[in-house]
Amino acid sequence: MADCIFCKIANHEIDSDFVYEDDQVVAFRDMEPQAPVHFLVVPKKHIPCLDECTEEDKELIAHIMLKIPEIAKSLGITTGYRVVINNGDDAFQTVKHLHFHVLGKRKMTWPPG
Ligand code: AMP
């Protein structure tokens, strides 16, 4: 997607603070961190949101879920972290390219805001 900021980051057209990359995903630090460690895991494939995932994406989603603990550990998160997907306007999804927030190194509260 030509005008998608996360596609541009995934294609290295825009620099970012990358913490992980492979053939399917990139992970980089959020520019407005909500925790001492806050990174985003983003599929290289442009999928607008969780609602738009299909059967075809299930291996990709499983891949992401298995990579998250690996990346979290590599960044020194040892006592827990939160994974968040904002899907749609009510959830305050601001970037229309599927991404997984990973927040750690602080005590979280529940319910989320
Ligand atoms: P969401 O509200 O779930 O769509 O989250 C989008 C996230 O992307 C926000 O936390 C932003 O701070 C983050 N973000 C937007 N643009 C960039 C960027 N260029 N580099 C790093 N993080 C970004």
PDB file of C-alpha atoms and ligand atoms in Angstrom:
ATOM      1  CA  MET A   1       0.000   0.000   0.000  1.00  0.00           C
ATOM      2  CA  ALA A   2       1.702   3.160  -1.243  1.00  0.00           C
ATOM      3  CA  ASP A   3       0.380   5.534   1.409  1.00  0.00           C
ATOM      4  CA  CYS A   4       0.611   3.193   4.414  1.00  0.00           C
ATOM      5  CA  ILE A   5       3.162   4.268   7.032  1.00  0.00           C
ATOM      6  CA  PHE A   6       3.710   0.725   8.328  1.00  0.00           C
ATOM      7  CA  CYS A   7       4.233  -0.607   4.788  1.00  0.00           C
ATOM      8  CA  LYS A   8       6.869   2.099   4.356  1.00  0.00           C
ATOM      9  CA  ILE A   9       8.571   1.091   7.612  1.00  0.00           C
ATOM     10  CA  ALA A  10       8.377  -2.606   6.678  1.00  0.00           C
ATOM     11  CA  ASN A  11       9.973  -1.779   3.295  1.00  0.00           C
ATOM     12  CA  HIS A  12      12.671   0.356   4.969  1.00  0.00           C
ATOM     13  CA  GLU A  13      11.486   3.444   3.098  1.00  0.00           C
ATOM     14  CA  ILE A  14      11.182   5.124   6.509  1.00  0.00           C
ATOM     15  CA  ASP A  15      13.748   4.554   9.222  1.00  0.00           C
ATOM     16  CA  SER A  16      12.639   3.107  12.512  1.00  0.00           C
ATOM     17  CA  ASP A  17      14.043   1.683  15.721  1.00  0.00           C
ATOM     18  CA  PHE A  18      13.843  -1.948  14.646  1.00  0.00           C
ATOM     19  CA  VAL A  19      14.075  -4.680  17.274  1.00  0.00           C
ATOM     20  CA  TYR A  20      13.385  -7.680  15.009  1.00  0.00           C
ATOM     21  CA  GLU A  21      12.883  -8.577  11.355  1.00  0.00           C
ATOM     22  CA  ASP A  22      12.367 -11.703   9.295  1.00  0.00           C
ATOM     23  CA  ASP A  23      10.789 -12.500   5.931  1.00  0.00           C
ATOM     24  CA  GLN A  24       7.241 -12.103   7.300  1.00  0.00           C
ATOM     25  CA  VAL A  25       7.355  -9.413   9.974  1.00  0.00           C
ATOM     26  CA  VAL A  26       9.126  -6.381  11.354  1.00  0.00           C
ATOM     27  CA  ALA A  27       9.092  -5.223  14.959  1.00  0.00           C
ATOM     28  CA  PHE A  28      10.063  -1.702  15.979  1.00  0.00           C
ATOM     29  CA  ARG A  29       9.721   0.584  18.992  1.00  0.00           C
ATOM     30  CA  ASP A  30       6.566   2.678  19.189  1.00  0.00           C
ATOM     31  CA  MET A  31       7.326   6.374  18.705  1.00  0.00           C
ATOM     32  CA  GLU A  32       4.960   7.254  21.576  1.00  0.00           C
ATOM     33  CA  PRO A  33       5.772   4.539  24.104  1.00  0.00           C
ATOM     34  CA  GLN A  34       3.143   3.761  26.716  1.00  0.00           C
ATOM     35  CA  ALA A  35       5.516   1.642  28.803  1.00  0.00           C
ATOM     36  CA  PRO A  36       9.300   1.502  29.332  1.00  0.00           C
ATOM     37  CA  VAL A  37       9.353  -1.126  26.573  1.00  0.00           C
ATOM     38  CA  HIS A  38       6.697  -0.695  23.874  1.00  0.00           C
ATOM     39  CA  PHE A  39       7.199  -2.211  20.466  1.00  0.00           C
ATOM     40  CA  LEU A  40       4.933  -3.055  17.541  1.00  0.00           C
ATOM     41  CA  VAL A  41       4.982  -6.297  15.585  1.00  0.00           C
ATOM     42  CA  VAL A  42       3.812  -5.668  12.040  1.00  0.00           C
ATOM     43  CA  PRO A  43       3.274  -8.175   9.236  1.00  0.00           C
ATOM     44  CA  LYS A  44       4.983  -7.198   5.990  1.00  0.00           C
ATOM     45  CA  LYS A  45       1.758  -8.101   4.198  1.00  0.00           C
ATOM     46  CA  HIS A  46      -0.690  -5.205   4.236  1.00  0.00           C
ATOM     47  CA  ILE A  47      -3.730  -6.337   6.225  1.00  0.00           C
ATOM     48  CA  PRO A  48      -5.822  -3.336   7.353  1.00  0.00           C
ATOM     49  CA  CYS A  49      -7.044  -4.787  10.653  1.00  0.00           C
ATOM     50  CA  LEU A  50      -7.805  -8.000  12.510  1.00  0.00           C
ATOM     51  CA  ASP A  51     -11.303  -8.090  10.985  1.00  0.00           C
ATOM     52  CA  GLU A  52      -9.728  -8.456   7.559  1.00  0.00           C
ATOM     53  CA  CYS A  53      -7.587 -11.479   8.360  1.00  0.00           C
ATOM     54  CA  THR A  54      -8.570 -14.603   6.463  1.00  0.00           C
ATOM     55  CA  GLU A  55      -7.781 -18.310   6.611  1.00  0.00           C
ATOM     56  CA  GLU A  56      -4.870 -17.516   4.329  1.00  0.00           C
ATOM     57  CA  ASP A  57      -3.291 -15.474   7.157  1.00  0.00           C
ATOM     58  CA  LYS A  58      -3.469 -18.034   9.928  1.00  0.00           C
ATOM     59  CA  GLU A  59       0.142 -19.180   9.676  1.00  0.00           C
ATOM     60  CA  LEU A  60       1.291 -15.572   9.630  1.00  0.00           C
ATOM     61  CA  ILE A  61      -0.732 -14.752  12.749  1.00  0.00           C
ATOM     62  CA  ALA A  62       0.572 -17.873  14.505  1.00  0.00           C
ATOM     63  CA  HIS A  63       4.094 -16.872  13.501  1.00  0.00           C
ATOM     64  CA  ILE A  64       3.609 -13.440  15.074  1.00  0.00           C
ATOM     65  CA  MET A  65       2.206 -14.888  18.287  1.00  0.00           C
ATOM     66  CA  LEU A  66       5.198 -17.188  18.624  1.00  0.00           C
ATOM     67  CA  LYS A  67       7.693 -14.404  17.845  1.00  0.00           C
ATOM     68  CA  ILE A  68       6.302 -12.019  20.480  1.00  0.00           C
ATOM     69  CA  PRO A  69       7.681 -13.904  23.526  1.00  0.00           C
ATOM     70  CA  GLU A  70      11.010 -14.346  21.751  1.00  0.00           C
ATOM     71  CA  ILE A  71      11.333 -10.612  21.031  1.00  0.00           C
ATOM     72  CA  ALA A  72      10.080  -9.665  24.508  1.00  0.00           C
ATOM     73  CA  LYS A  73      12.723 -11.893  26.079  1.00  0.00           C
ATOM     74  CA  SER A  74      15.427 -10.433  23.833  1.00  0.00           C
ATOM     75  CA  LEU A  75      14.515  -6.966  25.172  1.00  0.00           C
ATOM     76  CA  GLY A  76      14.848  -8.075  28.769  1.00  0.00           C
ATOM     77  CA  ILE A  77      11.156  -8.343  29.633  1.00  0.00           C
ATOM     78  CA  THR A  78      11.105 -11.068  32.253  1.00  0.00           C
ATOM     79  CA  THR A  79       8.100 -10.428  34.495  1.00  0.00           C
ATOM     80  CA  GLY A  80       5.227 -10.197  32.044  1.00  0.00           C
ATOM     81  CA  TYR A  81       3.957  -8.026  29.239  1.00  0.00           C
ATOM     82  CA  ARG A  82       0.725  -7.079  27.549  1.00  0.00           C
ATOM     83  CA  VAL A  83      -0.183  -7.715  23.906  1.00  0.00           C
ATOM     84  CA  VAL A  84      -2.807  -5.410  22.409  1.00  0.00           C
ATOM     85  CA  ILE A  85      -4.542  -5.285  19.033  1.00  0.00           C
ATOM     86  CA  ASN A  86      -6.679  -2.203  18.499  1.00  0.00           C
ATOM     87  CA  ASN A  87      -9.276  -3.169  15.902  1.00  0.00           C
ATOM     88  CA  GLY A  88     -11.456  -0.423  14.453  1.00  0.00           C
ATOM     89  CA  ASP A  89     -12.527   3.038  15.524  1.00  0.00           C
ATOM     90  CA  ASP A  90     -14.011   2.190  18.935  1.00  0.00           C
ATOM     91  CA  ALA A  91     -10.723   0.564  19.886  1.00  0.00           C
ATOM     92  CA  PHE A  92      -8.850   3.689  18.698  1.00  0.00           C
ATOM     93  CA  GLN A  93      -6.986   2.003  15.860  1.00  0.00           C
ATOM     94  CA  THR A  94      -5.110   4.906  14.279  1.00  0.00           C
ATOM     95  CA  VAL A  95      -2.901   3.059  11.777  1.00  0.00           C
ATOM     96  CA  LYS A  96      -4.881   0.912   9.358  1.00  0.00           C
ATOM     97  CA  HIS A  97      -2.274  -1.812   9.021  1.00  0.00           C
ATOM     98  CA  LEU A  98      -2.577  -4.736  11.433  1.00  0.00           C
ATOM     99  CA  HIS A  99      -0.125  -4.471  14.317  1.00  0.00           C
ATOM    100  CA  PHE A 100       0.409  -6.012  17.714  1.00  0.00           C
ATOM    101  CA  HIS A 101       1.429  -3.708  20.538  1.00  0.00           C
ATOM    102  CA  VAL A 102       3.710  -5.302  23.120  1.00  0.00           C
ATOM    103  CA  LEU A 103       4.109  -3.368  26.383  1.00  0.00           C
ATOM    104  CA  GLY A 104       6.368  -4.312  29.237  1.00  0.00           C
ATOM    105  CA  LYS A 105       8.653  -3.359  32.106  1.00  0.00           C
ATOM    106  CA  ARG A 106       5.881  -1.758  34.116  1.00  0.00           C
ATOM    107  CA  LYS A 107       2.943  -3.034  36.149  1.00  0.00           C
ATOM    108  CA  MET A 108      -0.261  -2.901  34.084  1.00  0.00           C
ATOM    109  CA  THR A 109      -3.754  -2.190  35.336  1.00  0.00           C
ATOM    110  CA  TRP A 110      -7.064  -3.756  34.385  1.00  0.00           C
ATOM    111  CA  PRO A 111      -9.539  -2.913  32.900  1.00  0.00           C
ATOM    112  CA  PRO A 112      -7.736  -1.038  30.128  1.00  0.00           C
ATOM    113  CA  GLY A 113      -8.992   2.424  29.225  1.00  0.00           C
TER     114      GLY A 113
HETATM  115  P1  AMP B   1      -3.008   2.090  17.015  1.00  0.00           P
HETATM  116  O1  AMP B   1      -3.628   3.254  17.709  1.00  0.00           O
HETATM  117  O2  AMP B   1      -3.307   0.779  17.655  1.00  0.00           O
HETATM  118  O3  AMP B   1      -3.332   2.108  15.533  1.00  0.00           O
HETATM  119  O4  AMP B   1      -1.452   2.248  17.191  1.00  0.00           O
HETATM  120  C1  AMP B   1      -0.615   2.876  16.283  1.00  0.00           C
HETATM  121  C2  AMP B   1       0.697   3.077  16.987  1.00  0.00           C
HETATM  122  O5  AMP B   1       1.670   3.363  16.020  1.00  0.00           O
HETATM  123  C3  AMP B   1       0.694   4.237  17.969  1.00  0.00           C
HETATM  124  O6  AMP B   1       1.043   3.756  19.254  1.00  0.00           O
HETATM  125  C4  AMP B   1       1.733   5.190  17.405  1.00  0.00           C
HETATM  126  O7  AMP B   1       2.478   5.811  18.408  1.00  0.00           O
HETATM  127  C5  AMP B   1       2.583   4.254  16.557  1.00  0.00           C
HETATM  128  N1  AMP B   1       3.241   4.866  15.424  1.00  0.00           N
HETATM  129  C6  AMP B   1       2.673   5.585  14.433  1.00  0.00           C
HETATM  130  N2  AMP B   1       3.600   5.945  13.529  1.00  0.00           N
HETATM  131  C7  AMP B   1       4.785   5.422  13.962  1.00  0.00           C
HETATM  132  C8  AMP B   1       6.116   5.459  13.465  1.00  0.00           C
HETATM  133  N3  AMP B   1       6.445   6.089  12.339  1.00  0.00           N
HETATM  134  N4  AMP B   1       7.075   4.827  14.176  1.00  0.00           N
HETATM  135  C9  AMP B   1       6.770   4.192  15.342  1.00  0.00           C
HETATM  136  N5  AMP B   1       5.531   4.118  15.842  1.00  0.00           N
HETATM  137  C10 AMP B   1       4.550   4.738  15.168  1.00  0.00           C
END
